[in-house]
Amino acid sequence: MLTTLSIEELSLKLCLAEDAITAGELLDAWDRMIVIDTMSFGIMRLSPLIHHQTQRFGLSSIHQARLKILYQYWWIAYQHRTHQLKKVISLFAQQDIPVMALKGVGLADYYPRRTLRSMADMDLLVAPKDHARALKLLLKNGWAHEYADLERKGAVHRFFGLDPNHGTQLIHPQSDVKLDLHRRLGSYTSNRLTQLAWAQPVQSTATGLLKPARPIELFMVVLHAVMGDFEDNLNWLVDLAQMSNNLTAQDWQEAHALAIADKKETLFLAGINIAASYGIDLPQTITTAAENSPSRGRIPRFSDARPLSAKWLKETIAGRYTVTCHRFPDRPTYRRLAIFSAATVVLALVYLVFMAVPKPASQTSKKDRQ
């Protein structure tokens, strides 16, 4: 049976195994299938948990030395991030700027050890009225925009890529730690949801930081994975499994209600279906609702196409169109509006390119010159 599983499914089941016999069988199959030098980034982010499972159950992989190195890498990366996090929190506290932990920073609470939740960056939320002040404070204290050409290409990047309604991407050059300073929970969520998060925050027992209430956190985990196509993010499936041990039936009901209120029910239930297909144990009420939900199709993933290239423009317009349609899945008027907007943008770009092409100087005949 294990031979029919993909390497992603094997990795996830190994991370979530609860007894030594099951973990041993999964590890043997994982060893036979994995090519350690070419493992995907998504599986590499699970390596701390895989290493933890081998230590927990007294197992040994043929790749044990490499797993230990990967575990140490993510452990050191976590220490660097939390060191910078403490400095940022201290800066904000001095200026009376409330801050909330999002995504990995907050989700690490659900893991046996916080260092087992690998993170590519840190995500912090500040109130919209405090965002400009918080950004200015960070830029004065060693942080910089992740994109060096932000000023030169500001208008285009803000419209197509950086999404100023969502947040600002920063980097700490000395430690290479990345930080997303949010003014809203996510690119595709309403302002109402962000206001609700601020109205009903909870406190992390490990860090003392504020974080969204569990139903909001659950909704955001699923939505972020679906909107991002989760190609390099298998963590969210482990997040769901770890969270399920702490969630109540009411938490799931409230998360579903949030999805409906935010016009994201189709996407939320699509994420639940994906998690169930990977074998994540979820409440029957939510999986039944997901099974009966109509599919709305896949949202395109942005590639690493060169900015402003034909491929990049095509993917960007297609992505924005699809997202607009998913925001209002039951209102065909918005689909027509999205088509019209996309066509207008394309025609405008074609016109601008045409006008930018140098025209040959008109030649006058000898008769005209006389």
mmCIF file of N, CA and C in Angstrom, residues 21 39 52 60-61 63 121 125 139 152 177 221 226 235 249 258 262 326 370:
data_model
loop_
_atom_site.group_PDB
_atom_site.id
_atom_site.type_symbol
_atom_site.label_atom_id
_atom_site.label_comp_id
_atom_site.label_asym_id
_atom_site.label_seq_id
_atom_site.Cartn_x
_atom_site.Cartn_y
_atom_site.Cartn_z
ATOM 1 N N ILE A 21 5.875 1.595 15.186
ATOM 2 C CA ILE A 21 5.752 0.626 14.094
ATOM 3 C C ILE A 21 5.353 1.333 12.800
ATOM 4 N N MET A 39 15.474 16.787 -3.349
ATOM 5 C CA MET A 39 14.171 16.893 -2.697
ATOM 6 C C MET A 39 13.597 18.294 -2.900
ATOM 7 N N HIS A 52 12.815 14.765 13.886
ATOM 8 C CA HIS A 52 12.227 14.646 15.231
ATOM 9 C C HIS A 52 11.562 13.286 15.419
ATOM 10 N N SER A 60 16.313 5.047 12.603
ATOM 11 C CA SER A 60 17.486 5.569 11.899
ATOM 12 C C SER A 60 17.257 5.466 10.395
ATOM 13 N N SER A 61 17.380 6.617 9.736
ATOM 14 C CA SER A 61 17.248 6.663 8.287
ATOM 15 C C SER A 61 18.614 6.473 7.641
ATOM 16 N N HIS A 63 19.512 8.286 5.477
ATOM 17 C CA HIS A 63 19.877 9.688 5.245
ATOM 18 C C HIS A 63 19.964 10.459 6.564
ATOM 19 N N ASP A 121 9.917 33.159 6.411
ATOM 20 C CA ASP A 121 10.007 34.549 6.851
ATOM 21 C C ASP A 121 9.131 34.729 8.082
ATOM 22 N N LEU A 125 1.425 41.612 11.963
ATOM 23 C CA LEU A 125 0.311 42.481 11.609
ATOM 24 C C LEU A 125 0.274 43.680 12.542
ATOM 25 N N LEU A 139 12.715 50.794 9.042
ATOM 26 C CA LEU A 139 13.715 51.268 8.068
ATOM 27 C C LEU A 139 14.817 52.070 8.749
ATOM 28 N N ARG A 152 12.019 52.838 -7.982
ATOM 29 C CA ARG A 152 12.088 53.077 -9.417
ATOM 30 C C ARG A 152 10.891 52.467 -10.140
ATOM 31 N N VAL A 177 17.278 37.909 7.474
ATOM 32 C CA VAL A 177 15.936 37.564 7.936
ATOM 33 C C VAL A 177 14.919 38.408 7.174
ATOM 34 N N VAL A 221 -5.060 29.764 7.487
ATOM 35 C CA VAL A 221 -4.147 28.678 7.091
ATOM 36 C C VAL A 221 -4.633 28.037 5.797
ATOM 37 N N VAL A 226 -4.501 27.637 -0.352
ATOM 38 C CA VAL A 226 -5.228 27.503 -1.620
ATOM 39 C C VAL A 226 -4.866 28.644 -2.564
ATOM 40 N N ASN A 235 3.732 22.590 4.772
ATOM 41 C CA ASN A 235 3.588 22.851 6.198
ATOM 42 C C ASN A 235 2.131 23.040 6.603
ATOM 43 N N ALA A 249 -15.290 21.655 17.946
ATOM 44 C CA ALA A 249 -16.274 21.666 16.863
ATOM 45 C C ALA A 249 -16.748 23.087 16.589
ATOM 46 N N LEU A 258 -16.885 32.201 8.948
ATOM 47 C CA LEU A 258 -16.021 33.299 8.498
ATOM 48 C C LEU A 258 -15.808 33.231 6.989
ATOM 49 N N ASP A 262 -16.910 36.096 4.387
ATOM 50 C CA ASP A 262 -15.863 36.754 3.603
ATOM 51 C C ASP A 262 -15.930 36.383 2.123
ATOM 52 N N HIS A 326 -13.168 34.687 -7.880
ATOM 53 C CA HIS A 326 -13.339 33.895 -6.672
ATOM 54 C C HIS A 326 -13.793 34.739 -5.487
ATOM 55 N N GLN A 370 10.888 72.580 -52.698
ATOM 56 C CA GLN A 370 10.958 73.792 -53.526
ATOM 57 C C GLN A 370 9.738 74.666 -53.268
#
